[in-house]
CSV table of C-alpha atoms (C1' of nucleotides) in Angstrom, one decimal:
chain,number,residue,atom,x,y,z
A,252,MET,CA,-83.1,-105.2,-47.7
A,253,ARG,CA,-82.1,-101.7,-48.8
A,254,SER,CA,-79.2,-100.5,-50.9
A,255,ALA,CA,-78.5,-103.9,-52.4
A,256,PRO,CA,-76.8,-104.0,-55.8
A,257,PRO,CA,-76.9,-100.7,-57.8
A,258,VAL,CA,-79.5,-102.3,-60.0
A,259,ASP,CA,-82.1,-104.6,-58.5
A,260,ASP,CA,-83.4,-105.3,-61.9
A,261,LEU,CA,-84.2,-101.7,-62.8
A,262,THR,CA,-82.5,-98.6,-61.5
A,263,ALA,CA,-84.3,-97.1,-58.5
A,264,LYS,CA,-85.3,-94.0,-60.5
A,265,ALA,CA,-87.0,-96.2,-63.1
A,266,ARG,CA,-88.6,-98.3,-60.4
A,267,ILE,CA,-90.1,-95.2,-58.9
A,268,ARG,CA,-91.3,-94.0,-62.3
A,269,ASP,CA,-93.0,-97.3,-63.0
A,270,ALA,CA,-94.6,-97.5,-59.6
A,271,ALA,CA,-95.9,-94.0,-60.0
A,272,ILE,CA,-97.5,-94.8,-63.3
A,273,ARG,CA,-99.2,-97.8,-61.8
A,274,ARG,CA,-100.3,-95.9,-58.7
A,275,PHE,CA,-101.6,-92.9,-60.7
A,276,ALA,CA,-103.5,-95.3,-62.9
A,277,VAL,CA,-105.0,-97.2,-60.0
A,278,ASP,CA,-105.7,-94.4,-57.6
A,279,GLY,CA,-106.0,-91.4,-59.9
A,280,MET,CA,-103.6,-88.5,-60.2
A,281,GLY,CA,-104.1,-87.6,-56.5
A,282,ALA,CA,-102.1,-90.7,-55.5
A,283,SER,CA,-99.7,-89.9,-52.7
A,284,ILE,CA,-96.0,-89.9,-53.0
A,285,ARG,CA,-95.7,-91.9,-49.9
A,286,ALA,CA,-97.8,-94.7,-51.5
A,287,ILE,CA,-95.7,-94.6,-54.7
A,288,ALA,CA,-92.5,-94.8,-52.7
A,289,ALA,CA,-93.8,-97.8,-50.7
A,290,ASP,CA,-94.7,-99.6,-54.0
A,291,ALA,CA,-91.2,-98.9,-55.3
A,292,GLY,CA,-89.7,-100.1,-52.0
A,293,VAL,CA,-87.9,-96.7,-51.4
A,294,SER,CA,-88.3,-93.8,-49.1
A,295,PRO,CA,-90.5,-90.8,-50.0
A,296,ALA,CA,-87.3,-88.7,-49.7
A,297,LEU,CA,-85.7,-90.6,-52.6
A,298,VAL,CA,-88.6,-89.6,-54.9
A,299,MET,CA,-87.9,-86.0,-54.2
A,300,HIS,CA,-84.2,-86.6,-54.7
A,301,HIS,CA,-84.7,-88.0,-58.2
A,302,PHE,CA,-87.6,-85.9,-59.4
A,303,GLY,CA,-87.4,-82.7,-57.4
A,304,SER,CA,-91.1,-82.5,-56.6
A,305,ARG,CA,-94.5,-84.1,-57.3
A,306,ALA,CA,-94.9,-82.0,-60.4
A,307,GLY,CA,-91.5,-83.2,-61.6
A,308,LEU,CA,-92.6,-86.8,-61.2
A,309,ARG,CA,-95.8,-86.2,-63.1
A,310,GLU,CA,-93.8,-84.7,-66.0
A,311,ALA,CA,-91.4,-87.6,-66.1
A,312,CYS,CA,-94.4,-90.1,-66.1
A,313,ASP,CA,-96.1,-88.1,-68.8
A,314,ALA,CA,-93.1,-88.0,-71.0
A,315,TYR,CA,-92.4,-91.7,-70.6
A,316,VAL,CA,-96.0,-92.8,-71.3
A,317,HIS,CA,-96.2,-90.6,-74.3
A,318,ALA,CA,-93.0,-92.1,-75.7
A,319,GLN,CA,-94.1,-95.7,-75.0
A,320,ILE,CA,-97.5,-95.2,-76.6
A,321,ARG,CA,-96.1,-93.6,-79.7
A,322,GLU,CA,-93.5,-96.4,-80.0
A,323,HIS,CA,-96.1,-99.1,-79.6
A,324,LYS,CA,-98.6,-97.5,-81.9
A,325,THR,CA,-96.2,-97.0,-84.8
A,326,ALA,CA,-95.0,-100.6,-84.4
A,327,ALA,CA,-98.6,-101.9,-84.4
A,328,MET,CA,-99.5,-99.8,-87.4
A,329,ARG,CA,-96.5,-101.1,-89.3
A,330,ALA,CA,-97.5,-104.6,-88.6
A,331,ASP,CA,-101.1,-104.4,-89.7
A,332,PRO,CA,-102.8,-101.0,-90.5
A,333,SER,CA,-106.2,-102.5,-91.1
A,334,ALA,CA,-109.1,-101.3,-89.1
A,335,THR,CA,-110.3,-104.7,-88.0
A,336,ALA,CA,-106.9,-105.3,-86.4
A,337,LEU,CA,-108.2,-102.9,-83.7
A,338,LEU,CA,-110.0,-105.7,-81.9
A,339,VAL,CA,-106.9,-107.8,-81.9
A,340,GLN,CA,-105.0,-104.9,-80.5
A,341,LEU,CA,-107.5,-104.6,-77.7
A,342,ALA,CA,-107.1,-108.2,-76.8
A,343,GLN,CA,-103.4,-107.9,-76.7
A,344,LEU,CA,-102.9,-105.0,-74.4
A,345,GLU,CA,-102.6,-106.9,-71.2
A,346,ASP,CA,-99.0,-105.7,-71.0
A,347,TYR,CA,-99.9,-102.1,-71.6
A,348,ALA,CA,-102.7,-101.8,-69.1
A,349,PRO,CA,-100.7,-99.4,-66.9
A,350,LEU,CA,-100.1,-97.1,-69.8
A,351,VAL,CA,-103.8,-97.2,-70.8
A,352,GLY,CA,-104.9,-96.6,-67.3
A,353,TYR,CA,-102.5,-93.8,-66.8
A,354,THR,CA,-103.8,-92.1,-70.0
A,355,ILE,CA,-107.4,-92.4,-68.8
A,356,ARG,CA,-106.4,-90.9,-65.5
A,357,ALA,CA,-104.5,-88.1,-67.2
A,358,LEU,CA,-107.6,-87.3,-69.3
A,359,GLN,CA,-109.7,-87.3,-66.2
A,360,ALA,CA,-107.4,-84.9,-64.4
A,361,GLY,CA,-107.4,-82.4,-67.2
A,362,GLY,CA,-104.8,-79.7,-67.6
A,363,GLU,CA,-101.8,-79.7,-70.0
A,364,GLY,CA,-101.2,-83.4,-69.8
A,365,ALA,CA,-104.7,-84.1,-71.1
A,366,ARG,CA,-104.6,-81.4,-73.7
A,367,ARG,CA,-101.5,-82.8,-75.3
A,368,PHE,CA,-102.9,-86.3,-75.5
A,369,VAL,CA,-106.2,-85.1,-77.1
A,370,GLU,CA,-104.4,-83.0,-79.7
A,371,GLN,CA,-102.3,-86.1,-80.6
A,372,ALA,CA,-105.5,-88.1,-81.1
A,373,VAL,CA,-107.1,-85.4,-83.2
A,374,ALA,CA,-104.1,-85.2,-85.4
A,375,ASP,CA,-104.2,-89.0,-85.9
A,376,ALA,CA,-107.9,-88.8,-86.8
A,377,VAL,CA,-107.2,-86.0,-89.3
A,378,ALA,CA,-104.6,-88.2,-91.0
A,379,TYR,CA,-106.7,-91.3,-91.0
A,380,LEU,CA,-109.8,-89.6,-92.5
A,381,ALA,CA,-107.7,-87.9,-95.1
A,382,GLU,CA,-106.2,-91.3,-96.1
A,383,GLY,CA,-109.7,-92.7,-96.3
A,384,GLU,CA,-111.0,-89.9,-98.3
A,385,ALA,CA,-108.1,-90.3,-100.8
A,386,ALA,CA,-108.8,-94.0,-101.0
A,387,GLY,CA,-112.5,-93.3,-101.6
A,388,THR,CA,-113.8,-95.1,-98.5
A,389,VAL,CA,-114.6,-91.9,-96.6
A,390,ARG,CA,-116.9,-89.1,-97.8
A,391,PRO,CA,-115.5,-85.6,-98.2
A,392,SER,CA,-116.6,-83.1,-95.5
A,393,ARG,CA,-117.4,-79.4,-95.5
A,394,ASP,CA,-114.7,-79.1,-92.8
A,395,PRO,CA,-112.5,-82.1,-92.5
A,396,GLU,CA,-110.5,-80.8,-89.6
A,397,ALA,CA,-113.7,-80.1,-87.5
A,398,ARG,CA,-115.1,-83.5,-88.4
A,399,ALA,CA,-111.9,-85.3,-87.4
A,400,ARG,CA,-111.8,-83.4,-84.1
A,401,TRP,CA,-115.4,-84.1,-83.3
A,402,MET,CA,-114.9,-87.8,-84.0
A,403,ALA,CA,-111.8,-88.1,-81.9
A,404,GLU,CA,-113.1,-86.0,-79.0
A,405,SER,CA,-116.4,-87.8,-78.9
A,406,ALA,CA,-114.8,-91.2,-79.0
A,407,LEU,CA,-112.2,-90.4,-76.3
A,408,GLY,CA,-114.8,-88.5,-74.3
A,409,ALA,CA,-117.3,-91.3,-74.3
A,410,LEU,CA,-114.6,-93.7,-73.0
A,411,LEU,CA,-113.6,-91.2,-70.3
A,412,LEU,CA,-117.2,-90.8,-69.3
A,413,GLN,CA,-117.7,-94.6,-69.0
A,414,ALA,CA,-114.4,-95.3,-67.4
A,415,PRO,CA,-115.3,-94.1,-63.9
A,416,ALA,CA,-117.6,-97.1,-63.8
A,417,LEU,CA,-114.2,-98.6,-62.8
A,418,GLU,CA,-114.7,-96.2,-59.9
A,419,GLU,CA,-112.1,-94.6,-57.8
A,420,HIS,CA,-110.0,-97.8,-57.6
A,421,MET,CA,-109.1,-99.0,-61.1
A,422,ASP,CA,-108.3,-102.7,-61.5
A,423,LEU,CA,-105.5,-102.9,-64.0
A,424,ALA,CA,-105.8,-106.7,-64.4
A,425,GLU,CA,-109.5,-106.2,-65.4
A,426,LEU,CA,-108.9,-103.2,-67.7
A,427,PRO,CA,-108.1,-105.1,-70.9
A,428,ARG,CA,-111.3,-107.3,-70.6
A,429,TRP,CA,-113.3,-104.2,-69.7
A,430,LEU,CA,-111.9,-102.3,-72.8
A,431,ARG,CA,-112.8,-105.1,-75.1
A,432,ALA,CA,-116.3,-105.4,-73.7
A,433,TYR,CA,-116.7,-101.6,-74.1
A,434,ALA,CA,-115.5,-101.8,-77.7
A,435,MET,CA,-118.0,-104.6,-78.5
A,436,ARG,CA,-120.8,-102.5,-77.0
A,437,VAL,CA,-119.9,-99.4,-78.8
A,438,LEU,CA,-118.7,-100.5,-82.2
A,439,LEU,CA,-122.1,-101.5,-83.5
A,440,PRO,CA,-123.9,-98.2,-82.9
A,441,ALA,CA,-120.9,-96.2,-84.0
A,442,LEU,CA,-120.3,-98.1,-87.2
A,443,GLU,CA,-124.0,-98.1,-88.0
A,444,LEU,CA,-124.1,-94.4,-87.5
A,445,TYR,CA,-121.1,-93.9,-89.7
A,446,THR,CA,-122.6,-96.1,-92.4
A,447,GLU,CA,-126.3,-95.3,-92.5
A,448,PRO,CA,-127.3,-91.7,-91.9
A,449,LEU,CA,-129.2,-91.1,-88.7
A,450,LEU,CA,-131.5,-88.5,-90.1
A,451,THR,CA,-133.7,-89.2,-93.1
A,452,ASP,CA,-133.3,-85.8,-94.6
A,453,ALA,CA,-131.0,-82.7,-94.5
A,454,SER,CA,-133.5,-80.3,-93.0
A,455,MET,CA,-131.7,-80.0,-89.6
A,456,LEU,CA,-128.3,-79.5,-91.2
A,457,ASP,CA,-129.7,-77.0,-93.6
A,458,ALA,CA,-131.5,-75.2,-90.8
A,459,PHE,CA,-128.3,-75.0,-88.8
A,460,LEU,CA,-126.3,-73.7,-91.7
A,461,ARG,CA,-128.9,-71.0,-92.3
A,462,ALA,CA,-129.0,-70.1,-88.7
A,463,ARG,CA,-125.2,-70.0,-88.5
A,464,ASP,CA,-124.9,-67.7,-91.6
A,465,ALA,CA,-127.5,-65.4,-90.1
A,466,TYR,CA,-125.7,-65.3,-86.9
A,467,GLU,CA,-122.2,-64.7,-88.3
A,468,ASP,CA,-123.4,-62.4,-91.1
A,469,PRO,CA,-126.4,-60.3,-89.9
A,470,GLY,CA,-128.1,-57.8,-92.2
A,471,PRO,CA,-126.0,-54.7,-92.9
A,472,GLU,CA,-128.3,-52.3,-91.1
A,473,GLU,CA,-127.8,-54.0,-87.8
A,474,ARG,CA,-124.1,-54.7,-88.2
A,475,GLY,CA,-122.1,-53.1,-85.4
A,476,PRO,CA,-118.4,-51.9,-85.3
B,63,MET,CA,-123.0,-59.3,-38.5
B,64,ARG,CA,-124.0,-62.8,-37.3
B,65,SER,CA,-127.2,-64.2,-36.1
B,66,ALA,CA,-129.3,-61.3,-37.5
B,67,PRO,CA,-132.9,-62.0,-38.6
B,68,PRO,CA,-133.7,-65.7,-39.0
B,69,VAL,CA,-133.5,-65.1,-42.8
B,70,ASP,CA,-131.0,-62.7,-44.3
B,71,ASP,CA,-132.5,-63.3,-47.7
B,72,LEU,CA,-132.1,-67.0,-47.7
B,73,THR,CA,-131.9,-69.4,-44.8
B,74,ALA,CA,-128.3,-70.1,-43.8
B,75,LYS,CA,-128.6,-73.7,-44.8
B,76,ALA,CA,-129.7,-72.6,-48.3
B,77,ARG,CA,-126.9,-70.1,-48.5
B,78,ILE,CA,-124.4,-72.8,-47.6
B,79,ARG,CA,-125.9,-75.1,-50.3
B,80,ASP,CA,-125.7,-72.4,-52.9
B,81,ALA,CA,-122.2,-71.4,-52.0
B,82,ALA,CA,-121.2,-75.0,-52.1
B,83,ILE,CA,-122.6,-75.5,-55.6
B,84,ARG,CA,-120.7,-72.4,-56.9
B,85,ARG,CA,-117.5,-73.4,-55.2
B,86,PHE,CA,-117.7,-77.0,-56.4
B,87,ALA,CA,-118.3,-75.7,-59.9
B,88,VAL,CA,-115.4,-73.2,-59.8
B,89,ASP,CA,-112.8,-75.2,-57.9
B,90,GLY,CA,-113.9,-78.8,-58.6
B,91,MET,CA,-115.3,-81.4,-56.3
B,92,GLY,CA,-112.2,-81.1,-54.1
B,93,ALA,CA,-113.2,-77.6,-52.9
B,94,SER,CA,-112.7,-77.2,-49.2
B,95,ILE,CA,-115.5,-76.8,-46.6
B,96,ARG,CA,-113.6,-73.9,-45.2
B,97,ALA,CA,-113.8,-72.0,-48.5
B,98,ILE,CA,-117.5,-72.8,-48.9
B,99,ALA,CA,-118.2,-71.6,-45.4
B,100,ALA,CA,-116.3,-68.4,-46.0
B,101,ASP,CA,-118.3,-67.8,-49.2
B,102,ALA,CA,-121.6,-68.3,-47.3
B,103,GLY,CA,-120.4,-66.0,-44.5
B,104,VAL,CA,-120.7,-68.7,-41.9
B,105,SER,CA,-118.3,-70.9,-39.8
B,106,PRO,CA,-117.1,-74.3,-41.0
B,107,ALA,CA,-118.8,-75.8,-38.0
B,108,LEU,CA,-122.2,-74.7,-39.2
B,109,VAL,CA,-121.7,-76.6,-42.4
B,110,MET,CA,-121.2,-79.7,-40.4
B,111,HIS,CA,-124.1,-78.8,-38.1
B,112,HIS,CA,-126.5,-78.7,-41.1
B,113,PHE,CA,-125.2,-81.4,-43.4
B,114,GLY,CA,-123.4,-83.7,-41.0
B,115,SER,CA,-120.3,-84.2,-43.1
B,116,ARG,CA,-118.7,-83.4,-46.4
B,117,ALA,CA,-120.5,-86.3,-48.0
B,118,GLY,CA,-123.8,-85.1,-46.7
B,119,LEU,CA,-123.2,-81.7,-48.3
B,120,ARG,CA,-122.4,-83.3,-51.6
B,121,GLU,CA,-125.6,-85.4,-51.5
B,122,ALA,CA,-127.7,-82.3,-50.8
B,123,CYS,CA,-126.1,-80.4,-53.7
B,124,ASP,CA,-126.6,-83.3,-56.0
B,125,ALA,CA,-130.3,-83.6,-55.1
B,126,TYR,CA,-130.9,-79.9,-55.5
B,127,VAL,CA,-129.1,-79.6,-58.8
B,128,HIS,CA,-130.9,-82.6,-60.2
B,129,ALA,CA,-134.3,-81.2,-59.1
B,130,GLN,CA,-133.5,-77.7,-60.6
B,131,ILE,CA,-132.3,-79.1,-63.9
B,132,ARG,CA,-135.2,-81.4,-64.3
B,133,GLU,CA,-137.6,-78.5,-63.5
B,134,HIS,CA,-135.9,-76.1,-65.9
B,135,LYS,CA,-135.7,-78.7,-68.6
B,136,THR,CA,-139.3,-79.7,-68.6
B,137,ALA,CA,-140.3,-76.0,-68.5
B,138,ALA,CA,-138.2,-75.3,-71.6
B,139,MET,CA,-139.5,-78.3,-73.4
B,140,ARG,CA,-143.0,-77.3,-72.7
B,141,ALA,CA,-142.3,-73.8,-74.2
B,142,ASP,CA,-140.6,-74.9,-77.4
B,143,PRO,CA,-139.6,-78.5,-78.0
B,144,SER,CA,-138.0,-77.8,-81.4
B,145,ALA,CA,-134.3,-78.8,-81.8
B,146,THR,CA,-133.2,-75.4,-83.1
B,147,ALA,CA,-134.4,-73.8,-79.8
B,148,LEU,CA,-131.3,-75.5,-78.4
B,149,LEU,CA,-129.1,-72.5,-79.4
B,150,VAL,CA,-131.5,-70.1,-77.9
B,151,GLN,CA,-131.4,-72.1,-74.7
B,152,LEU,CA,-127.6,-72.0,-74.7
B,153,ALA,CA,-127.7,-68.2,-75.0
B,154,GLN,CA,-130.1,-67.9,-72.1
B,155,LEU,CA,-128.3,-70.0,-69.4
B,156,GLU,CA,-126.5,-67.1,-67.8
B,157,ASP,CA,-128.6,-67.7,-64.7
B,158,TYR,CA,-128.0,-71.4,-64.7
B,159,ALA,CA,-124.2,-71.3,-65.1
B,160,PRO,CA,-123.6,-72.7,-61.5
B,161,LEU,CA,-125.9,-75.6,-62.2
B,162,VAL,CA,-124.1,-76.4,-65.5
B,163,GLY,CA,-120.7,-75.9,-64.0
B,164,TYR,CA,-121.6,-78.2,-61.1
B,165,THR,CA,-122.8,-80.9,-63.5
B,166,ILE,CA,-119.6,-80.8,-65.5
B,167,ARG,CA,-117.6,-81.1,-62.3
B,168,ALA,CA,-119.8,-84.0,-61.1
B,169,LEU,CA,-119.2,-85.8,-64.4
B,170,GLN,CA,-115.4,-85.1,-64.0
B,171,ALA,CA,-115.4,-86.4,-60.5
B,172,GLY,CA,-117.1,-89.7,-61.5
B,173,GLY,CA,-118.7,-92.0,-59.0
B,174,GLU,CA,-122.4,-92.4,-58.3
B,175,GLY,CA,-123.3,-88.7,-58.9
B,176,ALA,CA,-121.9,-88.9,-62.4
B,177,ARG,CA,-123.5,-92.2,-63.2
B,178,ARG,CA,-126.9,-91.0,-62.3
B,179,PHE,CA,-126.6,-87.9,-64.6
B,180,VAL,CA,-125.4,-90.0,-67.5
B,181,GLU,CA,-128.2,-92.5,-67.2
B,182,GLN,CA,-130.7,-89.6,-67.2
B,183,ALA,CA,-129.2,-88.2,-70.4
B,184,VAL,CA,-129.3,-91.7,-72.0
B,185,ALA,CA,-132.9,-92.1,-71.1
B,186,ASP,CA,-133.7,-88.7,-72.6
B,187,ALA,CA,-131.8,-89.7,-75.8
B,188,VAL,CA,-133.7,-93.0,-76.1
B,189,ALA,CA,-137.0,-91.1,-75.8
B,190,TYR,CA,-136.0,-88.4,-78.3
B,191,LEU,CA,-134.8,-90.9,-80.9
B,192,ALA,CA,-137.9,-93.0,-80.5
B,193,GLU,CA,-140.1,-90.0,-81.1
B,194,GLY,CA,-138.0,-89.1,-84.2
B,195,GLU,CA,-138.3,-92.6,-85.5
B,196,ALA,CA,-142.1,-92.5,-85.0
B,197,ALA,CA,-142.2,-89.2,-86.8
B,198,GLY,CA,-140.1,-90.6,-89.7
B,199,THR,CA,-137.2,-88.1,-89.3
B,200,VAL,CA,-134.9,-90.7,-87.7
B,201,ARG,CA,-133.9,-94.0,-89.2
B,202,PRO,CA,-134.5,-97.2,-87.4
B,203,SER,CA,-131.5,-98.9,-85.8
B,204,ARG,CA,-130.5,-102.5,-85.2
B,205,ASP,CA,-130.2,-101.6,-81.6
B,206,PRO,CA,-132.0,-98.3,-80.7
B,207,GLU,CA,-131.0,-98.4,-77.0
B,208,ALA,CA,-127.3,-98.9,-77.9
B,209,ARG,CA,-127.5,-96.1,-80.5
B,210,ALA,CA,-129.1,-93.6,-78.1
B,211,ARG,CA,-126.5,-94.6,-75.4
B,212,TRP,CA,-123.6,-94.0,-77.8
B,213,MET,CA,-124.9,-90.7,-79.0
B,214,ALA,CA,-125.6,-89.4,-75.4
B,215,GLU,CA,-122.3,-90.7,-74.0
B,216,SER,CA,-120.2,-89.4,-76.9
B,217,ALA,CA,-121.8,-85.9,-76.8
B,218,LEU,CA,-121.5,-85.6,-73.0
B,219,GLY,CA,-118.0,-87.1,-73.1
B,220,ALA,CA,-116.8,-84.8,-75.7
B,221,LEU,CA,-118.0,-81.8,-73.7
B,222,LEU,CA,-116.4,-83.1,-70.6
B,223,LEU,CA,-113.1,-83.7,-72.4
B,224,GLN,CA,-113.1,-80.2,-73.8
B,225,ALA,CA,-114.2,-78.5,-70.6
B,226,PRO,CA,-110.9,-78.9,-68.8
B,227,ALA,CA,-109.7,-76.3,-71.2
B,228,LEU,CA,-111.4,-74.2,-68.6
B,229,GLU,CA,-108.7,-75.6,-66.4
B,230,GLU,CA,-108.7,-76.0,-62.7
B,231,HIS,CA,-110.4,-72.7,-62.1
B,232,MET,CA,-113.7,-72.4,-63.9
B,233,ASP,CA,-115.0,-69.0,-64.7
B,234,LEU,CA,-118.8,-69.2,-64.3
B,235,ALA,CA,-119.3,-65.7,-65.9
B,236,GLU,CA,-117.6,-67.0,-69.1
B,237,LEU,CA,-119.2,-70.4,-69.2
B,238,PRO,CA,-122.4,-69.5,-71.2
B,239,ARG,CA,-120.3,-67.8,-73.9
B,240,TRP,CA,-117.9,-70.7,-73.9
B,241,LEU,CA,-120.7,-73.3,-74.2
B,242,ARG,CA,-122.3,-71.4,-77.1
B,243,ALA,CA,-118.9,-71.2,-78.9
B,244,TYR,CA,-118.4,-74.9,-78.3
B,245,ALA,CA,-121.9,-75.7,-79.7
B,246,MET,CA,-121.2,-73.7,-82.8
B,247,ARG,CA,-117.9,-75.5,-83.3
B,248,VAL,CA,-119.4,-78.9,-82.9
B,249,LEU,CA,-122.8,-78.8,-84.4
B,250,LEU,CA,-121.6,-78.6,-88.0
B,251,PRO,CA,-119.5,-81.8,-88.0
B,252,ALA,CA,-122.1,-83.6,-85.8
B,253,LEU,CA,-125.1,-82.7,-88.0
B,254,GLU,CA,-123.1,-83.5,-91.1
B,255,LEU,CA,-122.2,-86.9,-89.7
B,256,TYR,CA,-125.8,-87.6,-88.8
B,257,THR,CA,-127.1,-86.5,-92.2
B,258,GLU,CA,-124.5,-87.8,-94.7
B,259,PRO,CA,-122.9,-91.2,-94.0
B,260,LEU,CA,-119.2,-91.0,-93.3
B,261,LEU,CA,-118.4,-94.2,-95.0
B,262,THR,CA,-119.1,-94.8,-98.6
B,263,ASP,CA,-120.1,-98.4,-98.2
B,264,ALA,CA,-121.1,-100.9,-95.6
B,265,SER,CA,-118.0,-103.1,-95.8
B,266,MET,CA,-116.7,-102.1,-92.3
B,267,LEU,CA,-120.0,-102.6,-90.6
B,268,ASP,CA,-120.5,-105.9,-92.4
B,269,ALA,CA,-117.0,-107.0,-91.3
B,270,PHE,CA,-117.7,-106.1,-87.7
B,271,LEU,CA,-121.0,-107.9,-87.7
B,272,ARG,CA,-119.4,-111.0,-89.1
B,273,ALA,CA,-116.5,-110.8,-86.7
B,274,ARG,CA,-118.9,-110.4,-83.8
B,275,ASP,CA,-121.0,-113.3,-84.8
B,276,ALA,CA,-117.9,-115.5,-85.1
B,277,TYR,CA,-116.8,-114.3,-81.7
B,278,GLU,CA,-120.1,-114.9,-79.9
B,279,ASP,CA,-121.0,-118.0,-81.8
B,280,PRO,CA,-117.9,-120.1,-82.5
B,281,GLY,CA,-118.1,-123.4,-84.4
B,282,PRO,CA,-119.8,-126.2,-82.4
B,283,GLU,CA,-116.6,-128.3,-82.2
B,284,GLU,CA,-114.7,-125.7,-80.3
B,285,ARG,CA,-117.6,-124.7,-78.1
B,286,GLY,CA,-116.8,-125.0,-74.4
B,287,PRO,CA,-119.0,-125.6,-71.3
C,219,DT,C1',-140.5,-65.4,-16.1
C,220,DA,C1',-138.3,-69.9,-16.3
C,221,DG,C1',-136.6,-73.4,-19.4
C,222,DG,C1',-135.4,-75.8,-23.2
C,223,DA,C1',-134.7,-76.0,-28.1
C,224,DT,C1',-132.4,-74.0,-32.1
C,225,DG,C1',-128.8,-71.5,-34.7
C,226,DC,C1',-124.3,-70.7,-34.6
C,227,DT,C1',-119.4,-70.0,-33.2
C,228,DG,C1',-114.1,-70.2,-31.8
C,229,DA,C1',-110.9,-73.1,-30.7
C,230,DA,C1',-109.0,-77.2,-30.9
C,231,DC,C1',-107.7,-82.2,-32.3
C,232,DG,C1',-105.9,-85.6,-35.3
C,233,DT,C1',-104.5,-86.9,-39.8
C,234,DG,C1',-102.1,-87.1,-44.0
C,235,DC,C1',-99.8,-84.6,-47.0
C,236,DG,C1',-95.5,-82.5,-49.8
C,237,DT,C1',-91.2,-81.2,-48.7
C,238,DT,C1',-86.7,-80.4,-46.2
C,239,DC,C1',-82.4,-81.7,-44.1
C,240,DA,C1',-78.6,-83.7,-41.7
C,241,DG,C1',-76.3,-87.5,-42.1
C,242,DC,C1',-75.3,-92.7,-43.1
C,243,DC,C1',-73.4,-96.2,-46.3
C,244,DC,C1',-70.8,-97.8,-50.0
C,245,DC,C1',-68.6,-97.4,-54.4
C,246,DG,C1',-64.9,-95.9,-57.4
C,247,DC,C1',-60.9,-92.9,-57.8
C,248,DC,C1',-56.4,-91.0,-56.4
D,155,DG,C1',-55.8,-97.0,-47.9
D,156,DG,C1',-58.0,-92.9,-47.5
D,157,DC,C1',-61.6,-90.1,-49.2
D,158,DG,C1',-65.0,-87.7,-51.8
D,159,DG,C1',-69.5,-88.1,-53.7
D,160,DG,C1',-73.7,-90.0,-55.1
D,161,DG,C1',-77.5,-93.0,-53.6
D,162,DC,C1',-80.4,-93.2,-50.0
D,163,DT,C1',-82.8,-92.8,-45.4
D,164,DG,C1',-85.3,-91.4,-40.8
D,165,DA,C1',-87.1,-87.9,-38.7
D,166,DA,C1',-89.1,-83.9,-38.7
D,167,DC,C1',-91.5,-79.4,-40.2
D,168,DG,C1',-95.4,-76.8,-41.7
D,169,DC,C1',-99.7,-76.8,-43.6
D,170,DA,C1',-104.5,-77.6,-44.9
D,171,DC,C1',-107.9,-80.4,-44.2
D,172,DG,C1',-112.4,-82.7,-42.1
D,173,DT,C1',-114.4,-83.0,-37.9
D,174,DT,C1',-115.5,-82.4,-32.8
D,175,DC,C1',-117.1,-80.0,-28.8
D,176,DA,C1',-118.3,-76.9,-25.2
D,177,DG,C1',-120.7,-73.0,-24.9
D,178,DC,C1',-123.0,-68.5,-26.3
D,179,DA,C1',-126.8,-66.0,-27.9
D,180,DT,C1',-131.6,-65.9,-29.4
D,181,DC,C1',-136.3,-67.3,-29.7
D,182,DC,C1',-140.4,-70.2,-28.8
D,183,DT,C1',-143.2,-72.3,-25.3
D,184,DA,C1',-145.5,-72.7,-21.0
DNA sequence: TAGGATGCTGAACGTGCGTTCAGCCCCGCC
DNA sequence: GGCGGGGCTGAACGCACGTTCAGCATCCTA
């Protein structure tokens, strides 16, 4: 039962890494090394042997997931960069459920792993919006970077906030269906908001701009050192 | 040092509850009962005596924080319901930092505690937007409930996503300053987005509506049971 | 003044965790 | 054919945790 051929199918190190990604996705980032080792069919000691420590395993998973997502994303964009292809993408991510689940758990856990992923998403949003602006489909902004950041952070954040509806135990088989349902629920209000202005006039925006200027540039007599 | 007068200032049970709220805010919902007891100047056993278990303590904190926030919020709204008063509010929440920190941690931890808070925020948003629509400052929506939900969830989610920049250890003294800075950073793109449409035409919205109709209402010949 | 309730504690128990370590097995090389 | 080394394990260590429990003060009541 143990040892077996040097490769069962995958090398043991890879099996541990894959099991860890699944377990982290299902149970959250607090999943125990013992559970991961059991899933991979190895002893906890072997996990330490290959990855040094729990932190080392996390780093290896982070790096692998990042690489996989980047690869899949560029491939998908090359195939069909249209925005409506998004729904098709969502329907097809059965195979990538562990990656998506892991990413959600990483965002939930915070720290450096979450920060890196968010910054990547923001950078993508900046590029998308700049493209749209150049093509004339997106309006220019007073601060394109801030707008892109707000859109990326609110979209990711709303997903993260809703994801714990999947509660402590996350069902990877259900995740693609859940994501598609979530998208259907959210796309109407989001697109509506992005197409027809919420507010009927600019009075709130103007008021904020005035307040901000007053805050950042108070009268000269009250200006401190 | 122990026993002392029946009330030191606060009853021991209240001191434990307050210490727990602070510790949960600072260290996250995984904070240990031993640490909470030490902060409150009591033994871990007393925590169990008063709250029965860790879960009981969490419930007591949740109930107290909910009540406090609701009370403070209605008081503030009674004083000045204008939207620009929001910035003033943010500057004045030094005293409420533990409550805000606890709420962020509760959202981060997920589960029932998070769900309840989100639903409350959604309900508030529905009411606000309905008021605005009645007053003519907010445009009507195809689905007002969904729009309010999206706005509330994305705003809360973006905050939650950015909050782990405060990393594992959350500094309650710094939190009000941080929140104000966050608001200043986010209000411009958000208000801009709500005032001037992002997209220059309705083609994406129309495409989504068509795609949704086709998905939900396929041709009669392919309709299943 | 007796007696019981209440507030509270110190010490301990059991559990699950990450991690360590001595050593086994088996493969490829000399 | 011996042997060194990498892959791998079982057992254990140390720790932190939530929780339990017997018992000590203190106070209210009768």
